[in-house]
Amino acid sequence: MVAEPTIIERTDEATSPNGRVDAEPEILTGAEITCRCLEAEGVTTVFGYPGGAVIPLYDALPRSNLHHVLSRFEQWSALEADGYARATGKVGVCIATSGPGATNLVTGLANAHLDSVPVVAITGQVAQPFIGKDAFQEVDITGISLPVTKHNYLVQRPEDIAHTIKEAFYLARSGRPGPVLVDIPKNVFLAKAPFDYPKKTGRRSYQPSLIPNMRQVRLAAQMIDEAKKPLIMAGHGIILAEGQEVFRRFVERTGIPVIFTLLGLGALPESHPLAEGLMGMHGHRHVNAALEECDLLVNIGARFDDRATGRLSGFAPNAKVIHVDIDPAEIGKNVPADVPVVGDAREALKLLIPEVAHRDHADWRAWIDGQRNRMLEAALENRPTWPEPYAIIKSIREAAGGEAIITTDVGQHQMWAAQHIGVEHGERWITSGGLGTMGYGLPSAVGAKIGRPELEVWTVVGDGGFQMSLNELATAVQERLDINIAIINNGYLGMVRQWQDLFQDKNYSEVQISGPSFVKLAGAYGCTGIRIERNEEIMPAIQRARSIDGPVVLEFIIEPEANVYPMVPPGGSNSEMVHGNLWQPTEEDV
Amino acid sequence: MQNSHTLVVLVEDQPGVLNRIVSLLRRRSFNIDSITVGHSEQPGLSRITLVVNGEDAEVEQVGKQLYKLLEVVKVTDLSGEGAVYREMVLVKVAAKAQTRAEVLTIAGIYDAKVLDATPSTLMLEATGDAETITSFLNMMKPFGVREMVRTGRIAMARSGQSKSNGRIDRINSDSYAAD
Ligand SMILES: Cc1ncc(C[n+]2csc(CCOP(=O)(O)OP(=O)(O)O)c2C)c(N)n1
Ligand SMILES: [Mg+2]
């Protein structure tokens, strides 16, 4: 049976927002139409920054039901839309003016593109007669954003706005999600047209495959049943498909241990007995050992990113590979698949469950458990004096009980958090995976908190990355967001320093970084700042931050030259991990 | 194994579609020998012929990546037997009185047409598959090629269904039968 691809239509809220479905279409300006379209898509919040080309849009905004969040930099608008989307599963929306506003969005769009996050960006463009004339604040943003968006549009007539935005939202959230940019010239915002929001969208040339081929599902099931040492590699695709619950049923039925990519963390709660932890460059020793040993690797919703796989020639050398992915282009791109299953992760898992046998794999799991690096774990437990990164992360985890949203910036602190935060809910672990965008921590937390105001929100950031986006404190204060910001301050661009330490003979080049007094800075922005210099101050500070309503900046002073271990050296295979001086091999280990 | 593949890509005529395709090929480091674009028999759709050199798996990647572009309707790999390939060349050859007859004789062998003549040159037009054109040009070289322009390849399957090596499957895992 070959499943017909289905176009998922949103039939629910596609009626005219004013409810007058049968009435004559209203005549509105392009700007008003844009607002109406966003409302019709169920958008409640947009993140943006005004400017010349979008003045007409900002003129219409106050008359709409949309809440506009004024970011302090357009990149943060895009990353807030990204964080909002990850936390809510809805499409995040950002707005910027032409020229510099639009180019400032680009990094944020690239971030969403590499991590498959549904975002719609609306940019103003210079008026049509000026296009191509190097007009004031003109850039070819559809050209510039081409490789970092799923698709983009330059709208030519006010009549085209509604169906373009309809299609943009459909593209952003369907199939493999991603960012879509809609560029609208100023005169198109000003011109009038009848407004009628289309009920249907879709194109003959765009038909994402959601339901996998049953023949492939059966082949996969057979291979799963026959495997002696199977391993599941859980990726972001499970979370994007909102497939966590089905995934848990699948895992419990097959008894297969689960390892996670950076973005797959929380696809199964990490407290689950079958959850083994993070894989790859900073993955746990037993996880990478299991990869080396397994005879079947079932990749569900991950793209075999190089930070997860290490050197490909040494990756899962003894394993057959089943690859479940919604994007056919991912099949065989990096790692050849013995059985590809093309489809939505949740749909694929639903079809797989009745086909696979109930298994236990107790011996195999015991073998993996035996590979745990207990020395490292013990060493991490017993380190005194300095606030240990590990102790900080563990304390946040204990205080928040696995229910909080955790976002991170990029660097060592991100890896410490990934290793030790213990993600219980995949959509509450928000980190920049594919692009590794420094500055992501605070804006993603702002977006996430606005999307899920009822949840506790923490962001774990480095002193370097935080200095990129700290101006977003103003937005957090203006929006009265209850966010806790944990700065892991080592006085270094730590991750780069670690590479220079381990692979460049300690030639520390431009990695020492000074900063402001973060406590005073917090005060200047109108929020609370707390400095933590000793281990025993960690938990009280965390509890104090949780009790304060509004943004709190916690500055944790850590050992400047602490490294993230274990680590697979760049270009190495996952089995070639280094463990640093924290781990002294015992006789057994040698 | 490195192989030359001819991919025929049916695309919606949208502004910027060629840019999208070329940008994709560049950023994914796919090597293109030639690309030709023109209208198809269906209004609103154009046909692009790409000649790609690469391993079979790499060419399959090209097809799959092309399908990710919204405007791409269909990708067909025409490598193999059941298709015809054509290129065209315009060439201006030195042809004085002593050599003119010989140039014309060789042109006749290749069914080349004379488009223009001056006392010292002939402009010839030839069509054929890549090998024929190359061989024709090799024959002209000794006379002195003043100017030459060659189109990229266009191709069409012989059978009605345009299926020699088949359509690169866009969505279903149907094409991934284990063997
Ligand atoms: C925008 C950007 N620029 C540069 C980098 C390269 N980079 C990766 S981690 C890192 C250091 C981050 O330092 P910090 O924020 O202090 O975090 P730490 O590693 O010390 O925890 C740098 C510079 C990046 N990922 N993103
Ligand atoms: Mg740092």
PDB file of N, CA and C in Angstrom, chain A residues 2-3 5 143 146-147 150-153 167 171 176 203-209 212-213 215-216 219 327-333 338 340-342, chain B residues 10 12 14-16 19-20 23-24 26-28 42 45 57 60-61 64-65 67-73 169-178:
ATOM      1  N   VAL A   2       0.572   2.121  -0.861  1.00  0.00           N
ATOM      2  CA  VAL A   2       1.291   3.392  -0.870  1.00  0.00           C
ATOM      3  C   VAL A   2       0.338   4.434  -0.312  1.00  0.00           C
ATOM      4  N   ALA A   3       0.721   4.994   0.802  1.00  0.00           N
ATOM      5  CA  ALA A   3      -0.170   5.968   1.431  1.00  0.00           C
ATOM      6  C   ALA A   3      -0.204   7.246   0.605  1.00  0.00           C
ATOM      7  N   PRO A   5      -0.270  11.049   0.165  1.00  0.00           N
ATOM      8  CA  PRO A   5       0.085  12.172   1.029  1.00  0.00           C
ATOM      9  C   PRO A   5      -1.159  13.011   1.328  1.00  0.00           C
ATOM     10  N   GLY A 143      16.385  37.448  -1.504  1.00  0.00           N
ATOM     11  CA  GLY A 143      17.637  36.844  -1.970  1.00  0.00           C
ATOM     12  C   GLY A 143      18.525  36.434  -0.807  1.00  0.00           C
ATOM     13  N   LEU A 146      17.155  33.430   1.230  1.00  0.00           N
ATOM     14  CA  LEU A 146      16.830  32.215   0.459  1.00  0.00           C
ATOM     15  C   LEU A 146      17.375  30.933   1.091  1.00  0.00           C
ATOM     16  N   PRO A 147      18.684  30.881   1.397  1.00  0.00           N
ATOM     17  CA  PRO A 147      19.193  29.608   1.927  1.00  0.00           C
ATOM     18  C   PRO A 147      18.886  29.356   3.392  1.00  0.00           C
ATOM     19  N   LYS A 150      12.597  28.156   4.729  1.00  0.00           N
ATOM     20  CA  LYS A 150      11.965  27.049   4.003  1.00  0.00           C
ATOM     21  C   LYS A 150      11.419  27.572   2.681  1.00  0.00           C
ATOM     22  N   HIS A 151      10.918  28.798   2.719  1.00  0.00           N
ATOM     23  CA  HIS A 151      10.451  29.456   1.505  1.00  0.00           C
ATOM     24  C   HIS A 151      10.325  30.946   1.823  1.00  0.00           C
ATOM     25  N   ASN A 152      10.290  31.772   0.784  1.00  0.00           N
ATOM     26  CA  ASN A 152      10.014  33.181   1.040  1.00  0.00           C
ATOM     27  C   ASN A 152       9.260  33.810  -0.133  1.00  0.00           C
ATOM     28  N   TYR A 153       8.684  34.966   0.122  1.00  0.00           N
ATOM     29  CA  TYR A 153       7.831  35.625  -0.871  1.00  0.00           C
ATOM     30  C   TYR A 153       8.112  37.123  -0.900  1.00  0.00           C
ATOM     31  N   GLU A 167      -0.544  30.641   3.031  1.00  0.00           N
ATOM     32  CA  GLU A 167       0.399  29.609   2.575  1.00  0.00           C
ATOM     33  C   GLU A 167       1.662  29.597   3.445  1.00  0.00           C
ATOM     34  N   LEU A 171       3.086  26.377   5.272  1.00  0.00           N
ATOM     35  CA  LEU A 171       4.437  25.860   5.019  1.00  0.00           C
ATOM     36  C   LEU A 171       5.250  25.792   6.308  1.00  0.00           C
ATOM     37  N   ARG A 176       8.252  19.105   7.398  1.00  0.00           N
ATOM     38  CA  ARG A 176       9.360  19.485   8.270  1.00  0.00           C
ATOM     39  C   ARG A 176       9.238  20.975   8.493  1.00  0.00           C
ATOM     40  N   ARG A 203      -0.219  23.468  -2.424  1.00  0.00           N
ATOM     41  CA  ARG A 203       0.272  23.527  -3.789  1.00  0.00           C
ATOM     42  C   ARG A 203       0.497  22.132  -4.294  1.00  0.00           C
ATOM     43  N   ARG A 204       0.318  21.987  -5.571  1.00  0.00           N
ATOM     44  CA  ARG A 204       0.530  20.694  -6.199  1.00  0.00           C
ATOM     45  C   ARG A 204       1.963  20.209  -5.955  1.00  0.00           C
ATOM     46  N   SER A 205       2.895  21.149  -5.903  1.00  0.00           N
ATOM     47  CA  SER A 205       4.291  20.753  -5.786  1.00  0.00           C
ATOM     48  C   SER A 205       4.745  20.628  -4.336  1.00  0.00           C
ATOM     49  N   TYR A 206       3.847  20.781  -3.378  1.00  0.00           N
ATOM     50  CA  TYR A 206       4.253  20.648  -1.975  1.00  0.00           C
ATOM     51  C   TYR A 206       3.311  19.690  -1.273  1.00  0.00           C
ATOM     52  N   GLN A 207       3.758  18.479  -1.094  1.00  0.00           N
ATOM     53  CA  GLN A 207       2.922  17.496  -0.428  1.00  0.00           C
ATOM     54  C   GLN A 207       3.759  16.704   0.552  1.00  0.00           C
ATOM     55  N   PRO A 208       3.923  17.240   1.780  1.00  0.00           N
ATOM     56  CA  PRO A 208       4.761  16.527   2.741  1.00  0.00           C
ATOM     57  C   PRO A 208       4.198  15.139   3.025  1.00  0.00           C
ATOM     58  N   SER A 209       5.096  14.196   3.147  1.00  0.00           N
ATOM     59  CA  SER A 209       4.650  12.824   3.405  1.00  0.00           C
ATOM     60  C   SER A 209       4.546  12.605   4.901  1.00  0.00           C
ATOM     61  N   PRO A 212       3.897   7.003   6.703  1.00  0.00           N
ATOM     62  CA  PRO A 212       4.926   6.204   6.024  1.00  0.00           C
ATOM     63  C   PRO A 212       4.342   4.998   5.302  1.00  0.00           C
ATOM     64  N   ASN A 213       5.133   4.477   4.420  1.00  0.00           N
ATOM     65  CA  ASN A 213       4.780   3.291   3.675  1.00  0.00           C
ATOM     66  C   ASN A 213       4.779   2.077   4.614  1.00  0.00           C
ATOM     67  N   ARG A 215       4.939  -1.016   4.052  1.00  0.00           N
ATOM     68  CA  ARG A 215       5.946  -2.044   3.775  1.00  0.00           C
ATOM     69  C   ARG A 215       7.255  -1.728   4.505  1.00  0.00           C
ATOM     70  N   GLN A 216       7.611  -0.449   4.507  1.00  0.00           N
ATOM     71  CA  GLN A 216       8.835  -0.045   5.207  1.00  0.00           C
ATOM     72  C   GLN A 216       8.679  -0.218   6.714  1.00  0.00           C
ATOM     73  N   LEU A 219       9.204  -3.830   7.492  1.00  0.00           N
ATOM     74  CA  LEU A 219      10.626  -4.178   7.421  1.00  0.00           C
ATOM     75  C   LEU A 219      11.349  -3.697   8.672  1.00  0.00           C
ATOM     76  N   ASP A 327      11.618  14.163   6.278  1.00  0.00           N
ATOM     77  CA  ASP A 327      12.241  14.789   5.114  1.00  0.00           C
ATOM     78  C   ASP A 327      13.026  13.732   4.334  1.00  0.00           C
ATOM     79  N   PRO A 328      12.544  13.336   3.152  1.00  0.00           N
ATOM     80  CA  PRO A 328      13.226  12.267   2.407  1.00  0.00           C
ATOM     81  C   PRO A 328      14.679  12.622   2.098  1.00  0.00           C
ATOM     82  N   ALA A 329      14.981  13.912   2.012  1.00  0.00           N
ATOM     83  CA  ALA A 329      16.347  14.310   1.677  1.00  0.00           C
ATOM     84  C   ALA A 329      17.318  13.998   2.806  1.00  0.00           C
ATOM     85  N   GLU A 330      16.818  13.754   4.020  1.00  0.00           N
ATOM     86  CA  GLU A 330      17.713  13.397   5.113  1.00  0.00           C
ATOM     87  C   GLU A 330      18.139  11.934   5.039  1.00  0.00           C
ATOM     88  N   ILE A 331      17.341  11.126   4.351  1.00  0.00           N
ATOM     89  CA  ILE A 331      17.660   9.694   4.263  1.00  0.00           C
ATOM     90  C   ILE A 331      18.925   9.526   3.424  1.00  0.00           C
ATOM     91  N   GLY A 332      19.927   8.918   4.013  1.00  0.00           N
ATOM     92  CA  GLY A 332      21.156   8.644   3.265  1.00  0.00           C
ATOM     93  C   GLY A 332      22.038   9.863   3.058  1.00  0.00           C
ATOM     94  N   LYS A 333      21.676  11.020   3.620  1.00  0.00           N
ATOM     95  CA  LYS A 333      22.498  12.219   3.414  1.00  0.00           C
ATOM     96  C   LYS A 333      23.849  12.064   4.102  1.00  0.00           C
ATOM     97  N   ASP A 338      19.557   1.282   6.231  1.00  0.00           N
ATOM     98  CA  ASP A 338      19.157  -0.032   5.740  1.00  0.00           C
ATOM     99  C   ASP A 338      17.653  -0.060   5.500  1.00  0.00           C
ATOM    100  N   PRO A 340      14.793   2.858   5.421  1.00  0.00           N
ATOM    101  CA  PRO A 340      14.270   4.211   5.619  1.00  0.00           C
ATOM    102  C   PRO A 340      12.759   4.159   5.822  1.00  0.00           C
ATOM    103  N   VAL A 341      12.275   5.002   6.708  1.00  0.00           N
ATOM    104  CA  VAL A 341      10.830   5.140   6.901  1.00  0.00           C
ATOM    105  C   VAL A 341      10.547   6.633   6.786  1.00  0.00           C
ATOM    106  N   VAL A 342       9.905   7.027   5.699  1.00  0.00           N
ATOM    107  CA  VAL A 342       9.676   8.450   5.483  1.00  0.00           C
ATOM    108  C   VAL A 342       8.290   8.823   5.979  1.00  0.00           C
TER     109      VAL A 342
ATOM    110  N   LEU B  10      10.770  19.680 -13.808  1.00  0.00           N
ATOM    111  CA  LEU B  10       9.594  20.453 -14.190  1.00  0.00           C
ATOM    112  C   LEU B  10       9.295  21.421 -13.052  1.00  0.00           C
ATOM    113  N   GLU B  12       7.308  25.186 -11.574  1.00  0.00           N
ATOM    114  CA  GLU B  12       6.317  26.249 -11.759  1.00  0.00           C
ATOM    115  C   GLU B  12       7.043  27.525 -12.147  1.00  0.00           C
ATOM    116  N   GLN B  14       7.657  30.725 -11.499  1.00  0.00           N
ATOM    117  CA  GLN B  14       7.462  31.755 -10.476  1.00  0.00           C
ATOM    118  C   GLN B  14       8.684  32.652 -10.532  1.00  0.00           C
ATOM    119  N   PRO B  15       8.516  33.910 -10.136  1.00  0.00           N
ATOM    120  CA  PRO B  15       9.697  34.772 -10.144  1.00  0.00           C
ATOM    121  C   PRO B  15      10.775  34.180  -9.244  1.00  0.00           C
ATOM    122  N   GLY B  16      11.986  34.173  -9.715  1.00  0.00           N
ATOM    123  CA  GLY B  16      13.086  33.737  -8.856  1.00  0.00           C
ATOM    124  C   GLY B  16      13.325  32.240  -8.826  1.00  0.00           C
ATOM    125  N   ASN B  19      16.838  31.205  -9.759  1.00  0.00           N
ATOM    126  CA  ASN B  19      17.740  31.597  -8.678  1.00  0.00           C
ATOM    127  C   ASN B  19      17.707  30.570  -7.555  1.00  0.00           C
ATOM    128  N   ARG B  20      16.506  30.122  -7.202  1.00  0.00           N
ATOM    129  CA  ARG B  20      16.393  29.140  -6.123  1.00  0.00           C
ATOM    130  C   ARG B  20      17.129  27.853  -6.476  1.00  0.00           C
ATOM    131  N   SER B  23      20.985  28.474  -6.669  1.00  0.00           N
ATOM    132  CA  SER B  23      21.507  28.707  -5.323  1.00  0.00           C
ATOM    133  C   SER B  23      21.584  27.399  -4.542  1.00  0.00           C
ATOM    134  N   LEU B  24      20.589  26.563  -4.707  1.00  0.00           N
ATOM    135  CA  LEU B  24      20.593  25.260  -4.030  1.00  0.00           C
ATOM    136  C   LEU B  24      21.766  24.401  -4.490  1.00  0.00           C
ATOM    137  N   ARG B  26      24.538  25.342  -5.791  1.00  0.00           N
ATOM    138  CA  ARG B  26      25.802  25.908  -5.337  1.00  0.00           C
ATOM    139  C   ARG B  26      26.039  25.602  -3.866  1.00  0.00           C
ATOM    140  N   ARG B  27      25.027  25.886  -3.030  1.00  0.00           N
ATOM    141  CA  ARG B  27      25.303  25.770  -1.595  1.00  0.00           C
ATOM    142  C   ARG B  27      25.445  24.327  -1.149  1.00  0.00           C
ATOM    143  N   ARG B  28      24.940  23.397  -1.911  1.00  0.00           N
ATOM    144  CA  ARG B  28      25.127  21.988  -1.546  1.00  0.00           C
ATOM    145  C   ARG B  28      26.313  21.378  -2.291  1.00  0.00           C
ATOM    146  N   GLN B  42       3.225  22.545 -20.953  1.00  0.00           N
ATOM    147  CA  GLN B  42       2.140  22.948 -20.057  1.00  0.00           C
ATOM    148  C   GLN B  42       2.295  24.411 -19.671  1.00  0.00           C
ATOM    149  N   LEU B  45       4.387  26.057 -16.583  1.00  0.00           N
ATOM    150  CA  LEU B  45       5.457  25.167 -16.145  1.00  0.00           C
ATOM    151  C   LEU B  45       6.633  25.258 -17.111  1.00  0.00           C
ATOM    152  N   ALA B  57      24.457   8.091  -5.466  1.00  0.00           N
ATOM    153  CA  ALA B  57      23.811   8.534  -4.224  1.00  0.00           C
ATOM    154  C   ALA B  57      23.756  10.057  -4.172  1.00  0.00           C
ATOM    155  N   GLU B  60      21.021  11.280  -6.374  1.00  0.00           N
ATOM    156  CA  GLU B  60      19.734  11.079  -5.715  1.00  0.00           C
ATOM    157  C   GLU B  60      19.485  12.214  -4.721  1.00  0.00           C
ATOM    158  N   GLN B  61      20.541  12.637  -4.005  1.00  0.00           N
ATOM    159  CA  GLN B  61      20.443  13.776  -3.092  1.00  0.00           C
ATOM    160  C   GLN B  61      20.033  15.037  -3.844  1.00  0.00           C
ATOM    161  N   LYS B  64      16.365  14.883  -4.401  1.00  0.00           N
ATOM    162  CA  LYS B  64      15.577  15.078  -3.179  1.00  0.00           C
ATOM    163  C   LYS B  64      15.640  16.518  -2.699  1.00  0.00           C
ATOM    164  N   GLN B  65      16.812  17.119  -2.811  1.00  0.00           N
ATOM    165  CA  GLN B  65      16.936  18.515  -2.394  1.00  0.00           C
ATOM    166  C   GLN B  65      16.116  19.416  -3.319  1.00  0.00           C
ATOM    167  N   TYR B  67      13.405  18.672  -4.756  1.00  0.00           N
ATOM    168  CA  TYR B  67      11.993  18.532  -4.392  1.00  0.00           C
ATOM    169  C   TYR B  67      11.618  19.394  -3.194  1.00  0.00           C
ATOM    170  N   LYS B  68      12.601  19.775  -2.408  1.00  0.00           N
ATOM    171  CA  LYS B  68      12.279  20.625  -1.260  1.00  0.00           C
ATOM    172  C   LYS B  68      11.946  22.043  -1.686  1.00  0.00           C
ATOM    173  N   LEU B  69      12.299  22.399  -2.907  1.00  0.00           N
ATOM    174  CA  LEU B  69      11.904  23.727  -3.400  1.00  0.00           C
ATOM    175  C   LEU B  69      10.426  23.659  -3.775  1.00  0.00           C
ATOM    176  N   LEU B  70       9.717  24.676  -3.319  1.00  0.00           N
ATOM    177  CA  LEU B  70       8.272  24.661  -3.491  1.00  0.00           C
ATOM    178  C   LEU B  70       7.851  24.600  -4.951  1.00  0.00           C
ATOM    179  N   GLU B  71       8.637  25.197  -5.830  1.00  0.00           N
ATOM    180  CA  GLU B  71       8.227  25.288  -7.231  1.00  0.00           C
ATOM    181  C   GLU B  71       8.506  24.021  -8.025  1.00  0.00           C
ATOM    182  N   VAL B  72       9.262  23.116  -7.467  1.00  0.00           N
ATOM    183  CA  VAL B  72       9.637  21.922  -8.230  1.00  0.00           C
ATOM    184  C   VAL B  72       8.497  20.913  -8.211  1.00  0.00           C
ATOM    185  N   VAL B  73       8.000  20.593  -9.413  1.00  0.00           N
ATOM    186  CA  VAL B  73       6.862  19.699  -9.531  1.00  0.00           C
ATOM    187  C   VAL B  73       7.340  18.256  -9.714  1.00  0.00           C
ATOM    188  N   ASP B 169      11.720   9.597  -6.758  1.00  0.00           N
ATOM    189  CA  ASP B 169      10.507   9.645  -5.955  1.00  0.00           C
ATOM    190  C   ASP B 169      10.555  10.792  -4.969  1.00  0.00           C
ATOM    191  N   ARG B 170       9.486  11.558  -4.905  1.00  0.00           N
ATOM    192  CA  ARG B 170       9.562  12.732  -4.067  1.00  0.00           C
ATOM    193  C   ARG B 170       9.152  12.448  -2.631  1.00  0.00           C
ATOM    194  N   ILE B 171       8.249  11.557  -2.401  1.00  0.00           N
ATOM    195  CA  ILE B 171       7.750  11.479  -1.035  1.00  0.00           C
ATOM    196  C   ILE B 171       7.706  10.086  -0.459  1.00  0.00           C
ATOM    197  N   ASN B 172       7.188   9.162  -1.194  1.00  0.00           N
ATOM    198  CA  ASN B 172       6.933   7.882  -0.569  1.00  0.00           C
ATOM    199  C   ASN B 172       8.214   7.108  -0.364  1.00  0.00           C
ATOM    200  N   SER B 173       8.190   6.303   0.637  1.00  0.00           N
ATOM    201  CA  SER B 173       9.347   5.466   0.883  1.00  0.00           C
ATOM    202  C   SER B 173       9.293   4.253  -0.036  1.00  0.00           C
ATOM    203  N   ASP B 174       8.346   4.278  -0.961  1.00  0.00           N
ATOM    204  CA  ASP B 174       8.171   3.212  -1.929  1.00  0.00           C
ATOM    205  C   ASP B 174       9.469   2.874  -2.651  1.00  0.00           C
ATOM    206  N   SER B 175      10.235   3.892  -2.927  1.00  0.00           N
ATOM    207  CA  SER B 175      11.442   3.665  -3.707  1.00  0.00           C
ATOM    208  C   SER B 175      12.570   3.132  -2.832  1.00  0.00           C
ATOM    209  N   TYR B 176      12.294   2.882  -1.570  1.00  0.00           N
ATOM    210  CA  TYR B 176      13.370   2.459  -0.681  1.00  0.00           C
ATOM    211  C   TYR B 176      13.261   0.996  -0.306  1.00  0.00           C
ATOM    212  N   ALA B 177      12.759   0.177  -1.204  1.00  0.00           N
ATOM    213  CA  ALA B 177      12.653  -1.241  -0.884  1.00  0.00           C
ATOM    214  C   ALA B 177      14.034  -1.776  -0.525  1.00  0.00           C
ATOM    215  N   ALA B 178      14.092  -2.528   0.541  1.00  0.00           N
ATOM    216  CA  ALA B 178      15.380  -3.127   0.907  1.00  0.00           C
ATOM    217  C   ALA B 178      15.692  -4.261  -0.054  1.00  0.00           C
TER     218      ALA B 178
END
